[in-house]
mmCIF file of C-alpha atoms in Angstrom:
data_model
loop_
_atom_site.group_PDB
_atom_site.id
_atom_site.type_symbol
_atom_site.label_atom_id
_atom_site.label_comp_id
_atom_site.label_asym_id
_atom_site.label_seq_id
_atom_site.Cartn_x
_atom_site.Cartn_y
_atom_site.Cartn_z
ATOM 1 C CA MET A 1 -11.457 37.878 -50.191
ATOM 2 C CA HIS A 2 -15.217 37.531 -50.054
ATOM 3 C CA THR A 3 -17.213 40.336 -48.448
ATOM 4 C CA ARG A 4 -20.967 40.752 -48.395
ATOM 5 C CA PRO A 5 -22.106 43.841 -50.312
ATOM 6 C CA SER A 6 -24.440 46.405 -48.869
ATOM 7 C CA GLY A 7 -26.639 47.359 -51.778
ATOM 8 C CA SER A 8 -23.677 47.536 -54.134
ATOM 9 C CA SER A 9 -21.698 45.345 -56.506
ATOM 10 C CA ARG A 10 -19.964 42.479 -54.775
ATOM 11 C CA HIS A 11 -17.308 42.490 -57.465
ATOM 12 C CA ALA A 12 -15.984 45.324 -59.539
ATOM 13 C CA GLY A 13 -18.176 45.619 -62.603
ATOM 14 C CA PRO A 14 -20.199 48.032 -64.678
ATOM 15 C CA SER A 15 -21.932 50.851 -62.896
ATOM 16 C CA SER A 16 -25.658 50.793 -62.228
ATOM 17 C CA SER A 17 -26.263 52.560 -65.518
ATOM 18 C CA ALA A 18 -24.579 49.807 -67.515
ATOM 19 C CA GLY A 19 -26.802 47.899 -69.885
ATOM 20 C CA GLN A 20 -29.399 49.617 -72.019
ATOM 21 C CA ARG A 21 -32.905 48.833 -70.812
ATOM 22 C CA SER A 22 -34.663 46.778 -73.437
ATOM 23 C CA SER A 23 -38.255 47.303 -74.447
ATOM 24 C CA GLY A 24 -38.135 43.991 -76.320
ATOM 25 C CA GLY A 25 -36.817 40.667 -75.152
ATOM 26 C CA PRO A 26 -38.763 38.479 -72.736
ATOM 27 C CA SER A 27 -42.482 38.802 -72.357
ATOM 28 C CA ALA A 28 -44.869 37.286 -69.838
ATOM 29 C CA GLN A 29 -47.759 37.596 -72.268
ATOM 30 C CA GLY A 30 -47.243 34.502 -74.404
ATOM 31 C CA TRP A 31 -45.168 33.296 -77.322
ATOM 32 C CA CYS A 32 -45.384 32.428 -80.983
ATOM 33 C CA ALA A 33 -44.594 28.769 -81.588
ATOM 34 C CA VAL A 34 -42.313 27.751 -84.419
ATOM 35 C CA PRO A 35 -43.837 24.632 -86.064
ATOM 36 C CA GLY A 36 -41.736 21.505 -85.648
ATOM 37 C CA VAL A 37 -39.217 23.149 -83.294
ATOM 38 C CA ASP A 38 -38.958 22.254 -79.620
ATOM 39 C CA ARG A 39 -38.782 24.979 -77.049
ATOM 40 C CA ILE A 40 -35.594 25.920 -75.245
ATOM 41 C CA ARG A 41 -36.306 25.372 -71.556
ATOM 42 C CA ALA A 42 -34.700 27.375 -68.776
ATOM 43 C CA ALA A 43 -35.364 28.264 -65.148
ATOM 44 C CA GLY A 44 -34.366 30.903 -62.633
ATOM 45 C CA VAL A 45 -35.234 32.702 -59.422
ATOM 46 C CA VAL A 46 -36.204 36.076 -58.063
ATOM 47 C CA LEU A 47 -33.986 35.929 -54.968
ATOM 48 C CA LEU A 48 -35.256 38.307 -52.293
ATOM 49 C CA ARG A 49 -33.967 39.293 -48.877
ATOM 50 C CA ARG A 50 -35.857 41.276 -46.262
ATOM 51 C CA THR A 51 -33.169 41.976 -43.658
ATOM 52 C CA GLY A 52 -33.166 45.757 -44.001
ATOM 53 C CA PRO A 53 -35.764 48.524 -44.082
ATOM 54 C CA VAL A 54 -36.726 47.684 -47.671
ATOM 55 C CA PRO A 55 -36.793 44.346 -49.531
ATOM 56 C CA GLU A 56 -33.887 43.717 -51.890
ATOM 57 C CA VAL A 57 -33.439 41.519 -54.953
ATOM 58 C CA LEU A 58 -30.243 39.938 -56.260
ATOM 59 C CA ILE A 59 -29.304 40.712 -59.869
ATOM 60 C CA VAL A 60 -26.379 39.495 -61.973
ATOM 61 C CA HIS A 61 -24.259 41.204 -64.624
ATOM 62 C CA ARG A 62 -23.578 39.222 -67.795
ATOM 63 C CA PRO A 63 -20.520 40.640 -69.588
ATOM 64 C CA HIS A 64 -21.362 38.934 -72.885
ATOM 65 C CA TYR A 65 -24.618 40.893 -73.098
ATOM 66 C CA ASN A 66 -23.487 43.812 -70.903
ATOM 67 C CA ASP A 67 -26.796 43.632 -69.061
ATOM 68 C CA TRP A 68 -28.216 43.117 -65.584
ATOM 69 C CA SER A 69 -30.641 40.233 -65.226
ATOM 70 C CA LEU A 70 -32.060 37.670 -62.826
ATOM 71 C CA PRO A 71 -30.155 34.422 -62.116
ATOM 72 C CA LYS A 72 -31.284 31.838 -64.657
ATOM 73 C CA GLY A 73 -30.067 29.279 -67.186
ATOM 74 C CA LYS A 74 -30.945 26.405 -69.479
ATOM 75 C CA LEU A 75 -31.830 22.928 -68.283
ATOM 76 C CA ASP A 76 -29.098 20.321 -68.400
ATOM 77 C CA PRO A 77 -30.037 17.006 -70.079
ATOM 78 C CA GLY A 78 -32.417 15.065 -67.855
ATOM 79 C CA GLU A 79 -32.774 17.957 -65.437
ATOM 80 C CA GLN A 80 -36.074 19.254 -64.076
ATOM 81 C CA GLU A 81 -36.866 22.958 -63.807
ATOM 82 C CA ILE A 82 -36.631 22.911 -60.017
ATOM 83 C CA HIS A 83 -33.077 21.541 -60.192
ATOM 84 C CA THR A 84 -32.113 24.151 -62.769
ATOM 85 C CA ALA A 85 -33.422 27.106 -60.786
ATOM 86 C CA ILE A 86 -31.466 26.046 -57.690
ATOM 87 C CA ARG A 87 -28.302 25.132 -59.608
ATOM 88 C CA GLU A 88 -28.153 28.290 -61.703
ATOM 89 C CA CYS A 89 -28.586 30.515 -58.663
ATOM 90 C CA ASP A 90 -25.767 28.689 -56.905
ATOM 91 C CA GLU A 91 -23.440 28.708 -59.925
ATOM 92 C CA GLU A 92 -24.042 32.341 -60.837
ATOM 93 C CA THR A 93 -24.224 33.911 -57.363
ATOM 94 C CA GLY A 94 -22.982 31.487 -54.706
ATOM 95 C CA PHE A 95 -26.322 31.641 -52.895
ATOM 96 C CA GLN A 96 -28.325 28.506 -52.109
ATOM 97 C CA ALA A 97 -31.934 29.321 -52.971
ATOM 98 C CA VAL A 98 -35.053 28.056 -51.227
ATOM 99 C CA LEU A 99 -38.019 28.158 -53.575
ATOM 100 C CA GLY A 100 -41.267 29.918 -52.772
ATOM 101 C CA PRO A 101 -44.303 30.375 -55.034
ATOM 102 C CA ARG A 102 -43.870 29.847 -58.732
ATOM 103 C CA LEU A 103 -44.105 32.990 -60.845
ATOM 104 C CA PRO A 104 -45.301 33.568 -64.421
ATOM 105 C CA SER A 105 -42.992 32.167 -67.073
ATOM 106 C CA LEU A 106 -41.233 34.389 -69.591
ATOM 107 C CA HIS A 107 -41.423 33.538 -73.290
ATOM 108 C CA TYR A 108 -39.442 34.816 -76.244
ATOM 109 C CA LEU A 109 -37.695 33.727 -79.433
ATOM 110 C CA VAL A 110 -33.990 32.961 -79.719
ATOM 111 C CA ASP A 111 -32.919 32.770 -83.367
ATOM 112 C CA GLY A 112 -36.486 31.854 -84.245
ATOM 113 C CA VAL A 113 -36.748 29.128 -81.602
ATOM 114 C CA PRO A 114 -39.241 29.675 -78.755
ATOM 115 C CA LYS A 115 -37.697 29.810 -75.295
ATOM 116 C CA VAL A 116 -39.522 29.559 -71.970
ATOM 117 C CA VAL A 117 -37.959 30.512 -68.639
ATOM 118 C CA HIS A 118 -39.726 29.260 -65.510
ATOM 119 C CA PHE A 119 -39.256 31.424 -62.417
ATOM 120 C CA TRP A 120 -39.791 31.032 -58.687
ATOM 121 C CA SER A 121 -39.663 33.591 -55.941
ATOM 122 C CA ALA A 122 -36.967 32.537 -53.487
ATOM 123 C CA HIS A 123 -34.880 33.382 -50.468
ATOM 124 C CA SER A 124 -31.398 32.159 -49.619
ATOM 125 C CA SER A 125 -30.493 29.549 -47.022
ATOM 126 C CA SER A 126 -26.732 30.032 -47.263
ATOM 127 C CA ASP A 127 -24.036 32.030 -49.040
ATOM 128 C CA GLU A 128 -21.050 30.091 -50.354
ATOM 129 C CA GLY A 129 -19.350 33.155 -51.810
ATOM 130 C CA PHE A 130 -19.415 34.710 -55.258
ATOM 131 C CA THR A 131 -16.736 33.881 -57.828
ATOM 132 C CA PRO A 132 -16.647 36.061 -60.981
ATOM 133 C CA GLY A 133 -16.669 34.143 -64.247
ATOM 134 C CA PRO A 134 -17.155 34.594 -67.986
ATOM 135 C CA GLU A 135 -20.952 34.279 -67.735
ATOM 136 C CA VAL A 136 -21.464 36.446 -64.636
ATOM 137 C CA ASP A 137 -18.786 38.891 -63.510
ATOM 138 C CA ALA A 138 -20.678 40.830 -60.819
ATOM 139 C CA ILE A 139 -23.749 40.560 -58.612
ATOM 140 C CA ARG A 140 -25.666 43.197 -56.673
ATOM 141 C CA TRP A 141 -28.342 43.368 -54.019
ATOM 142 C CA ILE A 142 -30.582 46.290 -54.908
ATOM 143 C CA PRO A 143 -33.834 47.682 -53.474
ATOM 144 C CA VAL A 144 -36.797 46.108 -55.229
ATOM 145 C CA ASP A 145 -38.029 49.516 -56.389
ATOM 146 C CA GLU A 146 -34.771 50.088 -58.271
ATOM 147 C CA SER A 147 -35.072 46.892 -60.292
ATOM 148 C CA ARG A 148 -37.269 48.564 -62.900
ATOM 149 C CA HIS A 149 -34.412 50.955 -63.627
ATOM 150 C CA LEU A 150 -31.465 48.553 -63.385
ATOM 151 C CA LEU A 151 -32.759 45.319 -64.907
ATOM 152 C CA SER A 152 -32.265 45.343 -68.648
ATOM 153 C CA HIS A 153 -35.587 43.659 -69.468
ATOM 154 C CA ALA A 154 -38.910 45.088 -68.349
ATOM 155 C CA ALA A 155 -40.531 41.648 -68.040
ATOM 156 C CA GLU A 156 -37.988 40.601 -65.410
ATOM 157 C CA ALA A 157 -38.655 43.795 -63.463
ATOM 158 C CA GLU A 158 -42.353 42.884 -63.520
ATOM 159 C CA LEU A 159 -41.505 39.502 -61.996
ATOM 160 C CA VAL A 160 -39.555 41.198 -59.212
ATOM 161 C CA ALA A 161 -42.538 43.405 -58.405
ATOM 162 C CA ARG A 162 -44.835 40.358 -58.345
ATOM 163 C CA ALA A 163 -42.522 38.382 -56.081
ATOM 164 C CA ALA A 164 -41.956 41.273 -53.682
ATOM 165 C CA GLY A 165 -45.707 41.776 -53.385
ATOM 166 C CA LEU A 166 -46.271 38.257 -52.066
ATOM 167 C CA PRO A 167 -46.295 37.476 -48.346
ATOM 168 C CA GLN A 168 -43.765 35.091 -46.866
ATOM 169 C CA THR A 169 -44.926 31.510 -47.226
ATOM 170 C CA SER A 170 -44.442 28.025 -45.835
ATOM 171 C CA PRO A 171 -44.899 24.990 -48.102
ATOM 172 C CA LEU A 172 -47.137 22.024 -47.415
ATOM 173 C CA ILE A 173 -46.279 19.306 -49.928
ATOM 174 C CA LEU A 174 -48.798 16.527 -50.552
ATOM 175 C CA LEU A 175 -46.940 13.567 -52.029
ATOM 176 C CA ARG A 176 -48.278 10.345 -53.473
ATOM 177 C CA HIS A 177 -45.920 7.531 -52.556
ATOM 178 C CA THR A 178 -43.541 6.390 -55.275
ATOM 179 C CA ALA A 179 -44.118 3.253 -57.360
ATOM 180 C CA ALA A 180 -44.790 0.163 -55.256
ATOM 181 C CA ALA A 181 -44.740 -3.541 -56.028
ATOM 182 C CA LYS A 182 -47.970 -4.619 -57.713
ATOM 183 C CA ARG A 183 -50.699 -5.847 -55.411
ATOM 184 C CA SER A 184 -51.137 -8.917 -57.626
ATOM 185 C CA ASP A 185 -47.463 -9.820 -57.192
ATOM 186 C CA TYR A 186 -47.325 -9.242 -53.449
ATOM 187 C CA ARG A 187 -47.521 -12.456 -51.387
ATOM 188 C CA GLY A 188 -47.689 -10.885 -47.942
ATOM 189 C CA LYS A 189 -50.849 -10.866 -45.841
ATOM 190 C CA ASP A 190 -50.663 -7.199 -44.792
ATOM 191 C CA ASP A 191 -50.871 -4.780 -47.720
ATOM 192 C CA SER A 192 -49.382 -2.020 -45.573
ATOM 193 C CA GLU A 193 -46.111 -3.974 -45.712
ATOM 194 C CA ARG A 194 -46.013 -3.969 -49.521
ATOM 195 C CA PRO A 195 -42.634 -2.477 -50.534
ATOM 196 C CA LEU A 196 -41.541 -0.082 -53.225
ATOM 197 C CA SER A 197 -40.555 -1.431 -56.614
ATOM 198 C CA GLY A 198 -37.136 -0.788 -58.103
ATOM 199 C CA LYS A 199 -38.612 2.164 -59.967
ATOM 200 C CA GLY A 200 -40.132 3.453 -56.744
ATOM 201 C CA ARG A 201 -36.774 3.327 -54.976
ATOM 202 C CA SER A 202 -35.216 5.320 -57.824
ATOM 203 C CA GLN A 203 -38.048 7.843 -57.619
ATOM 204 C CA ALA A 204 -37.575 8.194 -53.861
ATOM 205 C CA LYS A 205 -33.920 9.050 -54.439
ATOM 206 C CA ALA A 206 -34.829 11.548 -57.172
ATOM 207 C CA LEU A 207 -37.343 13.229 -54.858
ATOM 208 C CA VAL A 208 -34.692 14.339 -52.367
ATOM 209 C CA PRO A 209 -33.434 17.463 -54.203
ATOM 210 C CA LEU A 210 -36.942 18.323 -55.412
ATOM 211 C CA LEU A 211 -38.449 18.357 -51.928
ATOM 212 C CA ASP A 212 -35.347 19.937 -50.417
ATOM 213 C CA ALA A 213 -35.618 22.808 -52.902
ATOM 214 C CA PHE A 214 -38.718 24.047 -51.067
ATOM 215 C CA GLY A 215 -36.973 24.123 -47.696
ATOM 216 C CA ILE A 216 -39.020 21.496 -45.896
ATOM 217 C CA THR A 217 -37.983 20.647 -42.341
ATOM 218 C CA ASP A 218 -40.621 18.115 -41.245
ATOM 219 C CA VAL A 219 -41.436 14.768 -42.862
ATOM 220 C CA HIS A 220 -44.793 13.025 -42.338
ATOM 221 C CA ALA A 221 -46.027 9.804 -43.933
ATOM 222 C CA SER A 222 -48.683 7.147 -43.712
ATOM 223 C CA ASN A 223 -47.411 4.227 -41.658
ATOM 224 C CA ALA A 224 -47.497 2.003 -44.759
ATOM 225 C CA VAL A 225 -44.032 0.803 -45.754
ATOM 226 C CA ARG A 226 -44.376 2.227 -49.268
ATOM 227 C CA CYS A 227 -45.049 5.715 -47.865
ATOM 228 C CA HIS A 228 -42.319 5.557 -45.234
ATOM 229 C CA ASP A 229 -39.743 4.399 -47.775
ATOM 230 C CA SER A 230 -40.787 7.105 -50.251
ATOM 231 C CA VAL A 231 -39.610 9.817 -47.825
ATOM 232 C CA ARG A 232 -36.969 7.975 -45.805
ATOM 233 C CA LYS A 233 -34.134 9.374 -47.923
ATOM 234 C CA ILE A 234 -35.285 12.990 -47.688
ATOM 235 C CA ALA A 235 -35.684 12.591 -43.917
ATOM 236 C CA LYS A 236 -32.142 11.229 -43.671
ATOM 237 C CA HIS A 237 -30.881 14.104 -45.831
ATOM 238 C CA LEU A 238 -32.527 16.584 -43.461
ATOM 239 C CA GLY A 239 -31.262 14.804 -40.361
ATOM 240 C CA THR A 240 -34.746 14.133 -39.041
ATOM 241 C CA GLY A 241 -37.133 11.214 -38.659
ATOM 242 C CA VAL A 242 -40.358 10.267 -40.403
ATOM 243 C CA GLN A 243 -43.459 11.060 -38.357
ATOM 244 C CA HIS A 244 -45.941 8.264 -39.022
ATOM 245 C CA GLU A 245 -49.560 9.242 -39.617
ATOM 246 C CA PRO A 246 -51.894 6.208 -39.272
ATOM 247 C CA THR A 247 -54.927 8.302 -40.234
ATOM 248 C CA MET A 248 -53.283 9.021 -43.602
ATOM 249 C CA SER A 249 -53.035 5.332 -44.516
ATOM 250 C CA GLU A 250 -55.550 3.648 -46.805
ATOM 251 C CA GLU A 251 -56.800 1.503 -43.931
ATOM 252 C CA GLY A 252 -57.064 4.429 -41.526
ATOM 253 C CA PHE A 253 -58.930 6.475 -44.106
ATOM 254 C CA GLN A 254 -61.344 3.645 -44.901
ATOM 255 C CA ASP A 255 -62.080 3.031 -41.222
ATOM 256 C CA ARG A 256 -62.503 6.652 -40.103
ATOM 257 C CA PRO A 257 -62.384 9.212 -42.938
ATOM 258 C CA GLU A 258 -63.515 11.941 -40.547
ATOM 259 C CA ARG A 259 -60.378 11.376 -38.456
ATOM 260 C CA THR A 260 -58.257 11.740 -41.576
ATOM 261 C CA ALA A 261 -59.938 15.065 -42.369
ATOM 262 C CA ARG A 262 -59.569 16.269 -38.782
ATOM 263 C CA ARG A 263 -55.884 15.396 -38.715
ATOM 264 C CA MET A 264 -55.351 17.120 -42.057
ATOM 265 C CA ARG A 265 -56.824 20.350 -40.684
ATOM 266 C CA LYS A 266 -54.241 20.318 -37.907
ATOM 267 C CA VAL A 267 -51.431 19.643 -40.365
ATOM 268 C CA ILE A 268 -52.518 22.544 -42.580
ATOM 269 C CA LEU A 269 -52.402 24.914 -39.601
ATOM 270 C CA ASP A 270 -48.879 23.799 -38.676
ATOM 271 C CA PRO A 271 -46.641 26.576 -40.054
ATOM 272 C CA ALA A 272 -43.614 24.290 -40.387
ATOM 273 C CA PRO A 273 -42.469 23.600 -43.975
ATOM 274 C CA LEU A 274 -43.449 19.958 -44.362
ATOM 275 C CA VAL A 275 -44.198 17.065 -46.677
ATOM 276 C CA MET A 276 -47.065 14.618 -46.158
ATOM 277 C CA CYS A 277 -46.818 11.311 -48.038
ATOM 278 C CA SER A 278 -50.082 9.441 -48.504
ATOM 279 C CA HIS A 279 -52.044 7.287 -50.962
ATOM 280 C CA ARG A 280 -54.067 7.853 -54.117
ATOM 281 C CA PRO A 281 -57.480 7.145 -52.481
ATOM 282 C CA VAL A 282 -56.717 9.556 -49.618
ATOM 283 C CA LEU A 283 -55.446 12.535 -51.621
ATOM 284 C CA PRO A 284 -58.877 13.833 -52.760
ATOM 285 C CA THR A 285 -59.945 14.296 -49.140
ATOM 286 C CA LEU A 286 -56.653 15.951 -48.203
ATOM 287 C CA LEU A 287 -57.054 18.466 -51.012
ATOM 288 C CA GLU A 288 -60.709 19.085 -50.187
ATOM 289 C CA VAL A 289 -59.768 19.949 -46.617
ATOM 290 C CA ALA A 290 -56.935 22.174 -47.848
ATOM 291 C CA ALA A 291 -59.363 24.080 -50.059
ATOM 292 C CA GLU A 292 -61.782 24.499 -47.137
ATOM 293 C CA VAL A 293 -59.115 25.801 -44.762
ATOM 294 C CA LEU A 294 -56.938 27.860 -47.101
ATOM 295 C CA GLY A 295 -59.310 28.743 -49.930
ATOM 296 C CA THR A 296 -58.536 28.250 -53.600
ATOM 297 C CA ALA A 297 -57.877 31.828 -54.733
ATOM 298 C CA GLU A 298 -54.184 32.197 -55.538
ATOM 299 C CA MET A 299 -52.358 35.482 -55.018
ATOM 300 C CA THR A 300 -50.083 34.779 -57.981
ATOM 301 C CA SER A 301 -51.591 35.773 -61.313
ATOM 302 C CA GLU A 302 -52.831 33.186 -63.757
ATOM 303 C CA ASP A 303 -50.219 31.777 -66.101
ATOM 304 C CA PRO A 304 -51.373 28.825 -68.237
ATOM 305 C CA ASP A 305 -47.805 27.650 -68.790
ATOM 306 C CA ARG A 306 -46.701 28.004 -65.186
ATOM 307 C CA ASP A 307 -46.554 24.246 -64.789
ATOM 308 C CA GLY A 308 -48.282 23.071 -67.937
ATOM 309 C CA VAL A 309 -51.786 23.004 -66.433
ATOM 310 C CA ASP A 310 -54.492 25.509 -65.531
ATOM 311 C CA ARG A 311 -55.617 26.292 -61.992
ATOM 312 C CA GLU A 312 -58.372 23.681 -61.878
ATOM 313 C CA ALA A 313 -55.982 20.973 -63.034
ATOM 314 C CA ARG A 314 -53.438 21.986 -60.391
ATOM 315 C CA TRP A 315 -55.999 20.870 -57.785
ATOM 316 C CA ASP A 316 -56.538 17.509 -59.490
ATOM 317 C CA PRO A 317 -55.779 14.785 -56.888
ATOM 318 C CA LYS A 318 -54.914 12.247 -59.595
ATOM 319 C CA LEU A 319 -51.154 12.232 -59.139
ATOM 320 C CA PRO A 320 -48.853 9.578 -60.607
ATOM 321 C CA PRO A 321 -46.621 7.676 -58.182
ATOM 322 C CA GLY A 322 -44.057 10.141 -56.845
ATOM 323 C CA GLY A 323 -46.079 13.151 -57.989
ATOM 324 C CA PHE A 324 -46.679 15.968 -55.543
ATOM 325 C CA ILE A 325 -48.618 19.176 -55.038
ATOM 326 C CA VAL A 326 -47.091 22.179 -53.257
ATOM 327 C CA LEU A 327 -49.444 24.417 -51.285
ATOM 328 C CA HIS A 328 -47.707 27.707 -50.481
ATOM 329 C CA ARG A 329 -49.378 28.954 -47.287
ATOM 330 C CA SER A 330 -49.258 32.385 -45.680
ATOM 331 C CA PHE A 331 -49.312 32.733 -41.876
ATOM 332 C CA GLU A 332 -49.449 36.494 -41.371
ATOM 333 C CA ALA A 333 -50.159 37.791 -37.880
ATOM 334 C CA GLY A 334 -53.800 38.623 -37.327
ATOM 335 C CA VAL A 335 -54.880 36.996 -40.596
ATOM 336 C CA GLU A 336 -56.326 33.543 -41.168
ATOM 337 C CA PRO A 337 -53.904 31.172 -42.935
ATOM 338 C CA ARG A 338 -54.472 31.388 -46.661
ATOM 339 C CA LEU A 339 -53.274 29.976 -49.932
ATOM 340 C CA VAL A 340 -50.772 32.038 -51.885
ATOM 341 C CA ALA A 341 -50.057 29.602 -54.718
ATOM 342 C CA ILE A 342 -50.341 25.959 -55.703
ATOM 343 C CA GLU A 343 -48.160 23.982 -58.092
ATOM 344 C CA ARG A 344 -47.728 20.332 -59.025
ATOM 345 C CA HIS A 345 -44.747 18.283 -60.097
ATOM 346 C CA VAL A 346 -43.944 14.802 -61.358
ATOM 347 C CA VAL A 347 -40.689 13.154 -60.362
ATOM 348 C CA ALA A 348 -38.565 12.024 -63.290
ATOM 349 C CA SER A 349 -37.542 8.371 -63.261
ATOM 350 C CA ASP A 350 -35.295 6.134 -65.329
#
């Protein structure tokens, strides 16, 4: 029978002293590339809960290594890091994770091959129950301060401290609509009616788990068909509608750019987790307004490999169709809304 633990192992397993703490292993400081060898890619989460007097983190026991670590695992073929982080947490712990700010990546060598593990801070949206298995035979919620003693690798304990030091956040996702039919091929009179291409429809489907991973609840889009159809599937998945934003359309922006900026300021100050789907010519203004309102200083430390680009490039509005930028916003009482972290992603397509 499944019972929720209270700061102890959910399943009989090694005691808290099990697993010798390693001074080697993962490092957040960089890695030594092996010429001609691809990296092993993996992803995981620092799953936190703040229901008691002190924040707690979920750790897993791996019997093969006899260690305590964070939930993580290698990417499946064709999988993106976001998928992997969510899937591995679910498979190893039974908890459905909701991703927060991205954390520094860990790098190390496995049999001479470089391995990178991408991490996100996270909280859980549901608990489907833990089932012991050969890879993970026990899980524990522990106070964050104890992680430096119980986690077997110091670099993972550092990630826990970083994640626990961040405020709670709400994501604002700026999405460029997925691939549309070419303007030159479109025979209609109204460009706002131009539909998605076959590739764009596939991208819209692939976006659903990516956007859902960040826990969005509200879906906004330009009233152009290509924007509406880019987020229609995620809205259906969430059981909500698409809120049309005429000021976020190309035509609305061209007619009254100041109205677009004014509307964007209101959207930024809405604490709901949301996605806004707009167009390539509009995105620079949306990001400029975001920088004005939230600032550009991130609370997460710099990590050049966090998403393959440096901080300046993360603010680059030049997104490919279906690409999106996540602004993790903090809405603490008595404090102006501020940026905690920013990350960008490209949707994979066939």
